[in-house]
Amino acid sequence: MHERVIQLQDALRHQISQYLVNDKDIALINKAMAFAIEKHEGQVRKSGEPYVTHVIEVAILLAQLRVGPSTICAGLLHDTLEDCGVSKDEIKKLFSADIATIVESVTKIGNLSFKDEKEYLAVNHRKIFIAMAKDIRVILVKLVDRLHNMRTLGFQSEEKQKKISAETLDVYAPIAHRLGISEIKNELEDLSFHYLYPEKYYNVANLVETRKAERDQQVTDMINDISTLLNEHGLNHRIFGRSKHLYSIHKKMTIKNKRFDEILDLLAIRIVTDDNVNPYEVLGYIHATYRPIPGRLKDYIAMPKMNMYQSLHTTIVGDEGHIFEVQIRTESMDAIAERGVAAHWRYKEGTSKDKEQKEIEDRLSWFKDFGLLSTDIDDDDAQEYMEAVQKDIFEANVYVMTPKGRVIDLPNGSTPIDFAYRIHTDVGHSTIGSIINGVLLPINTQLKTGDVVQIRTSKQSNGPSEDWLKFVKTSHARVKIRNFLLKKEEAERKATIVKGEQIFKDEVKKRGLENSELVTRAKVESVLHQFNLKTMDECYYSLAARSLTTAALFEKLVDQRKNILDLGFGRLFKPAPQKKTISKSGIKVSGVDSMMISLSQCCKPVYGDEIIGYITKGQGVKVHRIDCPNIIKEKSRLIEVMWDETFDKGKYEVELSILANDRSYLLTDIVTVVSQYKASIQSVNSIVNEDKVTATTTIKVNVDDSNHLQVLIVNLRKVNSVISVERITR
């Protein structure tokens, strides 16, 4: 057997002997190791070493995390399904169903085919998160597998080095961070940093090395002073210096634009006490002896991070003016800080469901909060899904609480709406207000760590507003809001189509055309292209939205029938053309040849409106909208008129009244919409109403026709805080 394999076998046995005492567990691991050696016989890594060294190294890393025997066995066997032709049933029979399931899950993450690298990254990462949400042990194996591969990445091509490092930095290191495994997270980041940005890596490394001896002496002196202080008070403790890893220094220098000597926690000390020693007592003695820097105390014991991390952080000034970051925690807190959930290896391997295990499951529920187990997400949406997960989960560093003390973590800039959707989708949809630290505040207030947030909801709520999309921070909330608005819009569209269909049927009945060939579906559809419409649903929608008039539609149907007749013998018997008068307003009046025609100023008809003529005394024919209240009771002096399609129409003046909740920049937003939809403004007048809450804006605009006007009105109604938009009739 290869000497290196023998050395690694001994190293693994030594590691598991440190914490596993059950002979059956140790025998199972030895059996798995022997099986892996047998199955990987003859396989060689690019480094030239036997391939089995990789899986034993993975098992050693898992043992250093103090995971359970099943997880270590899965680490030893994780490549046997893919590389050795071993079946899941064989592993299940020789070891256990539990181990076989973990091995299969780890294998499946890598066994996927994709059309391109972009799809591979998005879909593969999503599989990782789903596996993690189902069984945390799968990702523990995957993490240490990736760590060992990163340690031996020097044997790969430069292209592969950068590709694997980028994926490690984007996905695996953040996962390790969120699971609280700082040892693995720090090493993954530094290794990725080395391969992706070698010049920057060595620049930071040189800065650290240049003053290393000086800083080490400063830390040693401070450690001695603090240790003496704690011993005087009889507090059992371990104390040691903590070096800042290179990638975190690089991030602070670039993201926060700090110089190397401005990074306060380069000089870092960690104090680990017995579990029966209160860290707050230690903090009290340190603050009584050294001057703390204001605003730098962080209490992660009272408010643990979502990855279960607990510790006190403070920054103090030493006797010679040097600044030190001090972390204070108990032994059990330190185990979790270093190994995260892996410190609780009994998770899913034990038989008991005690309080501690329930707490671990609750802490891991943040994965399920994002719907990671959902199967209704297509792989086509995987990239958007990944962006949401990476932003919402990995960038979360604001910790707020529910009134019952549940900690919710959110990205910087998050609002009560983001908080509400994190609690539950229905809570988000029914939100009407928010109470932050006992004070009623706007729902777009940015939350800060430590805030206690209470969401006010109402069953009568109309659901989320489109305005929410302007200030929500999390992709999770944005997706939920968009889905609601799309469904609402679709429901409203269907209701509008039904309304339009009824308008059409009423007009057919009014004209006595129920059994006429003129209004068959085929005949109606044949003229829709003249209105830039394609389907009957679009026609019904336009009728209900008043962007198409029944008069215009039925006029086209009549014209179509006339054209068909004209193509036959009907052309031989054409009646004499009726006299018509065309005014400067583009109006046709049948049977009238010498009469003045003008548009009424009370209702200001626009080309495309349903219109009627009113014969005045001495002023010719005044053309009104058919619903104008000034002529609605007239009967004897009305005359049929119609728009002349051949007329080169110009602009039509319309007066609109806009009622809205008063706010800053309301008028600016209204004018912007008018400009966007190419309607020229003639005048604007805006006043605050007596209620001091609403404002009425009167605006005169020039439009091309009724379709142009309707589009403008529809979009003005979408302006934030607008309540209604109506045409004015004098």
XYZ file of C-alpha atoms in Angstrom:
730
model
C 0.000 0.000 0.000
C 1.190 3.520 -0.789
C 2.986 5.144 2.170
C 0.897 8.324 1.956
C -2.321 6.289 2.212
C -1.045 4.552 5.357
C -0.144 7.919 6.929
C -3.615 9.299 6.197
C -5.306 6.190 7.606
C -3.427 6.690 10.857
C -4.303 10.402 10.888
C -8.011 9.651 10.447
C -8.006 7.015 13.191
C -6.287 9.478 15.511
C -8.856 12.201 14.782
C -11.917 10.031 15.410
C -10.393 8.630 18.598
C -10.457 12.157 20.027
C -14.235 12.191 20.341
C -15.859 8.930 19.190
C -16.020 6.258 21.907
C -18.471 3.755 20.432
C -16.584 0.753 19.000
C -19.336 0.141 16.440
C -18.955 3.680 15.088
C -15.172 3.318 14.785
C -15.527 -0.107 13.124
C -18.013 1.327 10.606
C -15.574 4.096 9.632
C -12.708 1.600 9.238
C -14.953 -0.556 7.051
C -15.831 2.435 4.854
C -12.150 3.387 4.568
C -11.190 -0.145 3.496
C -14.060 -0.167 0.961
C -12.926 3.180 -0.498
C -9.293 1.981 -0.782
C -10.458 -1.156 -2.599
C -12.792 0.621 -5.029
C -10.378 3.472 -5.882
C -7.486 1.059 -6.457
C -5.442 2.163 -9.505
C -7.021 5.643 -9.712
C -4.569 8.559 -9.557
C -5.040 12.288 -8.965
C -3.363 14.959 -11.134
C -0.841 15.404 -8.334
C 0.295 11.821 -8.916
C -1.009 10.599 -5.553
C -3.484 7.690 -5.287
C -7.028 9.022 -5.682
C -8.098 7.509 -2.357
C -5.917 10.071 -0.550
C -8.517 12.688 -1.482
C -11.474 10.896 0.145
C -9.451 10.076 3.290
C -8.393 13.754 3.512
C -12.083 14.687 3.229
C -12.898 12.290 6.080
C -10.089 13.796 8.215
C -11.477 17.302 7.661
C -14.930 16.077 8.660
C -13.495 14.472 11.792
C -11.784 17.762 12.673
C -15.254 19.310 12.584
C -16.342 16.576 15.007
C -19.191 15.341 12.826
C -20.929 12.016 13.315
C -19.798 8.605 12.045
C -22.380 8.448 9.225
C -21.126 11.748 7.817
C -17.485 10.589 7.971
C -18.419 7.358 6.175
C -20.240 9.393 3.507
C -17.066 11.483 3.081
C -15.020 8.323 2.502
C -17.558 6.942 0.022
C -18.678 10.159 -1.706
C -16.922 9.388 -5.028
C -17.627 5.650 -5.215
C -20.995 5.999 -6.994
C -19.587 8.275 -9.683
C -16.074 6.914 -10.218
C -16.169 3.258 -9.156
C -19.458 1.882 -10.506
C -20.813 1.188 -7.040
C -24.604 1.289 -6.673
C -26.617 3.013 -3.980
C -28.135 -0.336 -3.025
C -24.673 -1.785 -2.445
C -23.751 1.054 -0.068
C -27.141 0.722 1.629
C -26.610 -3.024 2.127
C -22.997 -2.792 3.358
C -23.400 0.346 5.500
C -26.827 1.961 5.975
C -29.693 3.651 4.104
C -28.713 6.921 5.823
C -25.133 6.824 4.497
C -26.320 5.755 1.026
C -28.706 8.728 0.868
C -25.995 11.233 1.827
C -23.569 9.775 -0.756
C -26.241 9.823 -3.458
C -27.161 13.452 -2.671
C -23.517 14.578 -2.836
C -23.094 12.734 -6.150
C -26.268 14.173 -7.676
C -25.088 17.732 -7.099
C -22.277 17.192 -9.591
C -24.022 14.835 -12.022
C -26.009 17.326 -14.071
C -25.883 18.240 -17.775
C -26.329 21.810 -19.023
C -26.457 23.711 -22.294
C -23.869 26.265 -21.152
C -21.713 27.259 -18.203
C -24.118 29.989 -17.101
C -26.939 27.468 -16.772
C -24.591 25.042 -15.026
C -23.649 27.534 -12.343
C -27.206 28.678 -11.611
C -28.864 25.251 -11.636
C -26.028 23.444 -9.881
C -25.947 25.986 -7.090
C -29.679 25.680 -6.637
C -29.291 21.897 -6.263
C -26.718 22.564 -3.542
C -29.136 24.720 -1.567
C -31.974 22.229 -1.922
C -29.702 19.444 -0.686
C -28.593 21.639 2.201
C -32.154 22.462 3.200
C -33.049 18.758 3.255
C -29.987 17.430 5.113
C -27.177 19.647 6.363
C -24.736 16.711 6.330
C -24.780 16.722 2.506
C -23.343 20.217 2.364
C -20.799 19.468 5.105
C -19.359 16.709 2.906
C -19.526 18.978 -0.152
C -17.797 21.825 1.704
C -14.807 19.796 2.884
C -14.617 18.112 -0.545
C -14.316 21.586 -2.063
C -11.799 22.665 0.603
C -9.453 19.792 -0.159
C -9.830 20.378 -3.909
C -8.923 24.053 -3.333
C -5.852 23.007 -1.331
C -4.669 20.943 -4.314
C -5.832 23.357 -7.026
C -2.256 24.112 -8.089
C -2.238 20.962 -10.232
C -5.096 22.264 -12.420
C -4.835 24.559 -15.453
C -5.009 28.326 -14.864
C -8.444 28.462 -16.527
C -9.817 25.786 -14.186
C -8.178 27.431 -11.189
C -10.042 30.696 -11.832
C -13.354 28.999 -12.650
C -13.329 26.809 -9.522
C -12.100 29.689 -7.327
C -14.850 32.029 -8.553
C -17.502 29.432 -7.771
C -15.939 28.804 -4.366
C -15.931 32.501 -3.493
C -19.504 33.069 -4.752
C -21.175 29.982 -3.276
C -19.161 27.691 -1.009
C -17.473 30.299 1.215
C -20.794 32.106 1.889
C -22.444 28.768 2.713
C -19.672 28.017 5.208
C -20.191 31.480 6.684
C -23.956 31.022 6.986
C -23.433 27.652 8.653
C -21.008 29.278 11.091
C -17.979 27.218 10.034
C -15.482 30.070 10.153
C -12.393 27.839 9.850
C -13.493 26.552 6.440
C -14.966 29.868 5.313
C -11.722 31.781 5.971
C -9.523 29.213 4.220
C -11.835 28.968 1.189
C -11.828 32.758 0.823
C -8.044 33.078 1.107
C -7.396 30.232 -1.362
C -9.890 31.688 -3.878
C -8.344 35.141 -3.397
C -4.908 33.689 -4.146
C -5.935 32.140 -7.480
C -8.297 34.870 -8.670
C -6.239 37.955 -7.778
C -2.643 36.830 -7.154
C -1.144 40.361 -7.303
C -3.632 41.733 -4.755
C -3.180 38.627 -2.608
C 0.592 39.026 -2.362
C 0.248 42.781 -1.843
C -1.939 42.236 1.245
C 0.281 39.353 2.415
C 3.359 41.609 2.211
C 1.605 44.362 4.175
C 0.734 41.846 6.882
C 4.220 40.318 6.964
C 6.048 43.682 7.030
C 4.763 44.602 10.496
C 4.096 41.076 11.751
C 6.810 40.995 14.410
C 5.784 44.397 15.774
C 2.086 43.496 15.908
C 2.781 40.073 17.413
C 4.665 41.722 20.276
C 1.817 44.208 20.839
C -0.727 41.367 20.956
C 1.499 39.289 23.287
C 1.866 42.193 25.724
C -1.894 42.819 25.763
C -2.629 39.100 26.213
C -0.329 38.983 29.256
C -1.965 42.070 30.782
C -5.542 40.832 30.270
C -4.690 37.314 31.450
C -3.181 38.740 34.665
C -6.327 40.823 35.164
C -8.658 37.819 34.790
C -6.501 35.588 36.991
C -6.678 38.185 39.758
C -10.458 37.750 39.718
C -10.257 33.946 39.613
C -11.755 33.565 36.097
C -10.685 30.411 34.267
C -9.994 31.210 30.622
C -7.999 30.612 27.466
C -6.640 33.708 25.701
C -4.838 33.949 22.384
C -4.253 36.229 19.412
C -6.470 35.897 16.370
C -4.985 36.737 12.983
C -7.190 38.426 10.408
C -7.312 36.405 7.189
C -6.096 38.095 4.016
C -9.331 38.216 2.033
C -11.226 40.006 4.822
C -8.439 42.626 4.978
C -8.663 43.050 1.196
C -12.465 43.504 1.383
C -12.194 46.186 4.070
C -9.518 48.022 2.077
C -11.586 47.987 -1.142
C -15.258 48.047 -0.099
C -14.804 50.452 2.843
C -11.919 52.280 1.127
C -9.684 51.984 4.209
C -5.920 52.085 4.433
C -4.186 49.026 5.844
C -3.323 50.776 9.121
C -6.949 51.929 9.552
C -8.340 48.410 9.962
C -9.053 48.262 13.689
C -9.312 44.523 14.192
C -5.894 43.609 12.764
C -4.822 43.358 16.401
C -7.350 40.827 17.655
C -7.587 38.840 20.880
C -9.994 36.065 21.781
C -10.927 35.110 25.335
C -12.603 31.739 25.847
C -13.956 31.062 29.331
C -15.341 28.031 31.098
C -19.034 27.522 30.391
C -19.849 28.518 33.973
C -18.066 31.901 33.654
C -20.241 34.776 32.490
C -18.689 36.567 29.462
C -20.372 39.795 30.586
C -18.329 39.665 33.813
C -15.133 39.432 31.759
C -16.325 42.330 29.604
C -16.959 44.428 32.727
C -13.394 43.978 34.031
C -11.899 44.784 30.602
C -13.977 47.943 30.165
C -13.133 49.033 33.693
C -9.410 48.726 32.900
C -9.191 49.824 29.246
C -11.022 52.578 27.365
C -13.618 51.079 24.962
C -14.216 52.754 21.588
C -17.855 53.961 21.443
C -20.147 52.185 19.007
C -17.912 49.146 18.637
C -19.584 46.875 21.223
C -21.533 44.060 19.558
C -23.559 41.653 21.672
C -24.103 38.456 19.691
C -24.896 36.536 22.887
C -28.145 38.369 23.567
C -28.860 38.438 19.841
C -27.158 35.446 18.147
C -26.548 35.419 14.412
C -28.724 33.121 12.327
C -25.845 30.642 12.033
C -25.962 30.267 15.852
C -22.796 32.346 16.381
C -22.574 33.839 19.890
C -19.870 36.117 21.235
C -19.207 39.552 22.704
C -17.120 41.882 20.517
C -15.559 45.069 21.852
C -12.765 47.342 20.674
C -10.432 48.848 23.285
C -7.432 51.182 23.401
C -4.304 49.766 25.089
C -1.855 51.617 27.314
C 0.322 52.731 24.380
C -2.618 53.800 22.221
C -2.794 50.595 20.198
C -6.316 49.464 19.250
C -7.412 45.871 19.861
C -10.580 43.973 18.990
C -11.479 41.567 21.813
C -13.895 38.649 21.423
C -15.270 37.019 24.580
C -17.156 33.716 24.557
C -17.563 30.438 26.436
C -16.071 27.102 25.354
C -19.393 25.883 23.928
C -19.881 29.181 22.087
C -16.362 28.892 20.680
C -17.036 25.386 19.374
C -20.073 26.650 17.495
C -18.181 29.749 16.275
C -15.434 27.593 14.760
C -17.401 24.585 13.555
C -20.943 25.988 13.309
C -23.704 23.426 12.956
C -21.036 20.759 12.558
C -20.393 21.152 16.283
C -23.775 19.467 16.772
C -22.931 16.268 14.880
C -25.847 14.457 16.527
C -28.161 16.432 14.261
C -30.138 13.784 12.321
C -27.814 11.049 13.607
C -29.152 10.842 17.153
C -32.411 9.358 18.268
C -33.354 12.011 20.804
C -35.250 15.196 20.017
C -34.147 17.246 22.993
C -34.371 21.016 23.333
C -30.885 21.589 21.893
C -31.617 19.669 18.687
C -34.934 21.446 18.228
C -33.093 24.743 18.552
C -30.632 23.673 15.834
C -33.491 22.754 13.491
C -35.149 26.119 14.167
C -31.895 27.933 13.451
C -31.521 26.127 10.140
C -35.070 26.975 9.110
C -33.879 30.160 7.422
C -33.104 28.044 4.343
C -36.677 26.844 4.173
C -37.944 30.417 4.661
C -36.846 31.099 1.097
C -38.791 28.231 -0.458
C -35.603 26.322 -1.187
C -37.516 23.056 -1.138
C -40.017 24.343 -3.677
C -40.272 22.221 -6.803
C -42.235 24.755 -8.846
C -39.151 26.741 -9.902
C -38.092 25.900 -13.456
C -34.421 25.577 -14.283
C -35.004 28.443 -16.736
C -35.582 30.664 -13.692
C -32.593 29.272 -11.812
C -30.327 32.253 -12.468
C -32.867 34.748 -11.103
C -33.478 32.356 -8.211
C -29.754 32.189 -7.434
C -29.398 35.970 -7.481
C -32.269 36.205 -4.985
C -30.790 33.571 -2.668
C -27.267 34.975 -2.781
C -28.465 38.530 -2.111
C -31.072 37.758 0.541
C -29.220 35.047 2.451
C -25.537 35.736 1.995
C -25.626 39.547 2.266
C -27.857 39.502 5.353
C -26.249 41.391 8.214
C -29.090 43.378 9.788
C -30.675 41.512 12.693
C -34.142 42.569 13.835
C -36.658 40.891 16.121
C -40.327 40.057 16.233
C -42.220 41.103 19.419
C -41.801 37.499 20.619
C -38.012 37.668 20.278
C -37.518 35.704 17.042
C -34.450 37.042 15.219
C -34.881 37.801 11.507
C -31.803 38.593 9.423
C -32.079 40.909 6.429
C -29.734 42.688 3.982
C -28.725 46.300 4.613
C -31.431 48.789 3.658
C -34.315 46.375 4.287
C -37.720 47.741 5.310
C -40.735 46.496 7.291
C -42.145 45.132 4.010
C -39.053 42.916 3.572
C -39.481 41.842 7.200
C -43.192 41.056 6.663
C -42.543 38.843 3.637
C -39.789 37.021 5.536
C -42.341 36.153 8.230
C -44.908 34.859 5.714
C -46.150 35.746 2.246
C -49.706 36.353 3.528
C -48.363 38.737 6.182
C -46.575 40.694 3.474
C -49.649 40.839 1.216
C -51.903 42.120 4.030
C -49.484 44.685 5.525
C -50.995 48.135 6.170
C -48.451 49.584 8.619
C -45.449 48.945 10.838
C -44.515 49.599 14.454
C -40.758 49.828 15.089
C -39.570 49.898 18.699
C -43.104 50.821 19.787
C -43.451 53.747 17.345
C -45.728 53.778 14.286
C -43.389 54.439 11.332
C -43.711 54.342 7.505
C -43.393 50.975 5.818
C -40.382 52.193 3.815
C -38.323 52.931 6.963
C -34.868 51.313 6.786
C -34.394 48.829 9.632
C -31.350 48.677 11.908
C -29.906 45.820 13.940
C -31.741 45.530 17.255
C -35.055 46.964 16.013
C -38.184 45.236 17.296
C -40.666 45.188 14.409
C -44.400 44.576 14.559
C -46.430 44.407 11.346
C -49.991 45.751 11.231
C -52.183 43.731 8.869
C -55.770 43.864 7.634
C -57.940 41.265 5.940
C -59.498 44.136 3.968
C -56.113 45.101 2.495
C -56.002 45.397 -1.294
C -52.621 43.691 -1.284
C -49.189 45.071 -2.151
C -48.836 48.279 -4.135
C -46.617 48.656 -7.170
C -44.908 51.471 -5.237
C -43.485 48.881 -2.816
C -41.164 47.676 -5.569
C -39.398 51.048 -5.409
C -38.082 50.537 -1.883
C -38.059 46.822 -0.964
C -34.531 45.469 -0.670
C -34.861 41.680 -0.709
C -35.425 39.786 -3.938
C -37.648 37.445 -1.939
C -40.145 40.260 -1.239
C -39.828 41.671 -4.766
C -40.701 38.317 -6.367
C -43.736 37.843 -4.090
C -45.012 41.373 -4.819
C -44.560 40.999 -8.580
C -46.359 37.653 -8.603
C -49.295 39.174 -6.697
C -49.508 42.173 -9.032
C -49.332 39.966 -12.136
C -52.165 37.767 -10.856
C -54.195 40.837 -9.889
C -53.597 42.428 -13.297
C -54.628 39.224 -15.044
C -57.827 39.014 -12.963
C -58.635 42.654 -13.715
C -57.977 42.099 -17.410
C -60.338 39.119 -17.468
C -63.035 41.190 -15.712
C -62.528 44.015 -18.227
C -62.861 41.579 -21.142
C -66.135 40.253 -19.701
C -67.380 43.824 -19.338
C -66.360 44.639 -22.914
C -68.097 41.549 -24.242
C -71.300 42.692 -22.551
C -70.926 46.177 -24.079
C -70.590 44.557 -27.505
C -73.646 42.338 -26.972
C -75.712 45.289 -25.741
C -74.783 47.269 -28.856
C -75.705 44.334 -31.108
C -79.082 44.117 -29.399
C -79.579 47.877 -29.551
C -78.959 47.839 -33.314
C -81.193 44.799 -33.821
C -78.369 42.699 -35.278
C -78.702 39.564 -33.118
C -79.054 37.233 -36.113
C -77.170 39.348 -38.626
C -74.279 37.912 -40.568
C -72.697 41.309 -40.050
C -71.618 40.541 -36.448
C -70.333 36.976 -36.691
C -67.011 36.398 -34.909
C -65.204 35.951 -38.227
C -66.609 39.222 -39.596
C -65.676 41.169 -36.485
C -62.166 39.691 -36.377
C -61.646 40.637 -40.041
C -61.811 44.365 -39.224
C -59.836 44.359 -35.971
C -56.515 44.992 -37.718
C -57.788 48.459 -38.588
C -57.714 49.249 -34.851
C -54.337 47.529 -34.270
C -56.142 44.680 -32.486
C -55.615 40.957 -33.047
C -58.214 39.010 -31.065
C -61.773 39.366 -29.866
C -60.477 39.535 -26.267
C -58.404 42.576 -27.234
C -61.494 44.061 -28.874
C -63.637 43.505 -25.761
C -60.877 44.935 -23.547
C -60.617 48.065 -25.714
C -64.389 48.557 -25.664
C -64.487 48.344 -21.849
C -61.420 50.584 -21.505
C -63.102 53.092 -23.874
C -60.072 53.157 -26.156
C -62.391 51.812 -28.877
C -65.970 53.012 -29.408
C -68.836 50.811 -30.500
C -69.676 53.438 -33.134
C -66.235 53.151 -34.713
C -66.297 49.333 -34.627
C -69.752 48.980 -36.175
C -68.996 51.652 -38.759
C -66.118 49.472 -40.003
C -68.401 46.443 -40.087
C -70.959 48.344 -42.160
C -68.245 49.652 -44.491
C -66.956 46.110 -44.934
C -70.405 44.902 -46.009
C -70.725 47.800 -48.435
C -67.337 46.994 -49.954
C -68.382 43.381 -50.486
C -71.573 44.493 -52.248
C -69.649 46.964 -54.375
C -67.443 44.156 -55.685
C -70.526 42.429 -57.172
C -73.493 43.644 -59.251
C -74.190 46.221 -56.616
C -71.650 48.500 -58.294
C -74.041 48.892 -61.288
C -76.792 50.262 -59.122
C -74.940 52.651 -56.864
C -77.250 55.292 -55.435
C -76.338 58.897 -55.982
C -73.852 60.018 -53.390
C -75.322 61.928 -50.494
C -74.280 65.469 -50.014
C -71.899 65.987 -47.150
C -70.203 68.900 -45.524
C -66.664 68.640 -44.166
C -65.693 71.238 -41.613
C -62.273 72.215 -40.409
C -62.930 69.899 -37.487
C -63.166 66.860 -39.770
C -66.900 66.184 -39.241
C -69.275 64.693 -41.841
C -72.990 65.616 -41.755
C -75.173 63.566 -44.091
C -77.645 65.506 -46.272
C -76.406 68.959 -45.288
C -74.362 71.042 -47.733
C -74.089 74.580 -46.381
C -73.983 74.765 -42.630
C -71.280 75.857 -40.215
C -69.947 72.925 -38.107
C -67.791 73.258 -34.997
C -66.741 71.247 -31.948
C -68.499 72.072 -28.698
C -66.333 73.721 -26.017
C -68.318 72.237 -23.136
C -67.312 68.588 -23.641
C -64.488 69.056 -26.199
C -64.938 65.958 -28.428
C -61.796 64.190 -29.595
C -61.442 62.250 -32.840
C -62.774 58.736 -32.157
C -65.307 59.767 -29.478
C -68.942 58.819 -30.041
C -70.497 62.119 -31.156
C -73.830 63.754 -31.977
C -74.672 67.082 -33.689
C -76.819 69.811 -32.099
C -78.486 72.349 -34.427
C -78.100 75.751 -32.763
C -79.874 79.025 -33.521
C -77.503 80.997 -35.689
C -74.264 79.077 -34.974
C -74.749 76.044 -37.200
C -74.124 72.542 -35.879
C -72.293 72.123 -32.569
C -70.733 68.669 -32.206
C -70.947 67.131 -28.709
C -69.821 63.873 -27.152
C -72.818 61.576 -27.092
C -72.692 61.464 -23.252
C -72.450 65.266 -22.840
C -74.874 66.268 -20.037
C -75.726 69.532 -21.876
C -77.538 67.736 -24.740
C -78.527 64.469 -23.118
C -82.170 65.567 -22.742
C -82.429 67.074 -26.231
C -84.400 65.130 -28.857
C -85.729 67.369 -31.628
C -82.603 69.356 -32.510
C -80.089 66.518 -32.702
C -78.555 65.394 -35.992
C -76.349 62.409 -36.835
C -72.723 63.331 -37.492
C -69.540 61.288 -37.926
C -65.814 61.742 -38.076
C -64.301 62.020 -41.528
C -61.570 59.358 -41.814
C -59.991 61.108 -44.786
C -59.495 64.288 -42.799
C -55.914 65.114 -41.866
C -56.643 65.539 -38.202
C -54.569 67.750 -35.945
C -54.493 68.094 -32.167
C -57.551 68.159 -29.893
C -57.647 70.067 -26.642
C -58.878 68.156 -23.590
C -59.236 69.266 -19.985
C -58.558 66.710 -17.250
C -59.191 66.817 -13.494
C -56.743 64.745 -11.395
C -57.544 64.006 -7.740
C -54.622 62.693 -5.667
C -53.258 62.435 -2.146
C -51.028 65.476 -1.782
C -47.268 64.785 -1.676
C -43.945 66.214 -2.761
C -43.179 66.046 -6.507
C -46.778 65.062 -7.386
C -47.033 67.703 -10.108
C -43.605 66.752 -11.445
C -44.674 63.114 -11.807
C -47.920 64.125 -13.578
C -46.117 66.389 -16.051
C -43.522 63.655 -16.666
C -46.227 61.123 -17.635
C -47.911 63.645 -19.970
C -44.552 64.265 -21.623
C -43.761 60.530 -21.882
C -46.995 59.909 -23.782
C -46.421 62.853 -26.153
C -49.375 65.002 -25.153
C -48.495 68.706 -25.217
C -49.519 70.746 -22.155
C -51.479 73.995 -22.577
C -52.003 74.882 -18.923
C -51.719 73.409 -15.421
C -53.377 74.455 -12.171
C -52.987 72.566 -8.868
C -54.558 73.352 -5.480
C -54.626 71.625 -2.089
C -58.192 70.766 -1.115
C -59.905 71.802 2.122
C -59.232 68.422 3.717
C -55.482 69.294 3.601
C -54.847 65.717 2.485
C -55.781 65.665 -1.190
C -54.954 67.955 -4.108
C -56.816 68.612 -7.374
C -54.792 69.261 -10.522
C -56.528 70.661 -13.614
C -54.555 70.221 -16.795
C -55.248 71.137 -20.443
C -53.493 68.927 -22.979
C -53.542 68.395 -26.734
C -54.028 64.797 -27.914
C -54.225 63.071 -31.309
C -57.464 61.131 -30.833
C -59.536 59.186 -28.294
C -57.071 56.260 -28.251
C -54.209 58.630 -27.420
C -56.335 60.246 -24.703
C -57.335 56.936 -23.170
C -53.713 55.728 -22.993
C -52.766 58.994 -21.279
C -55.601 58.706 -18.725
C -54.768 55.070 -17.941
C -51.127 55.941 -17.230
C -51.968 59.054 -15.216
C -54.063 56.809 -12.957
C -50.943 54.726 -12.326
C -49.043 57.697 -10.868
C -48.257 57.202 -7.166
C -51.062 58.587 -4.898
C -53.421 59.464 -7.810
C -57.021 58.611 -6.873
C -58.936 59.470 -10.062
C -58.555 61.093 -13.500
C -61.659 62.496 -15.238
C -62.416 64.539 -18.379
C -63.971 67.885 -17.549
C -67.281 68.965 -19.129
C -68.177 72.618 -18.599
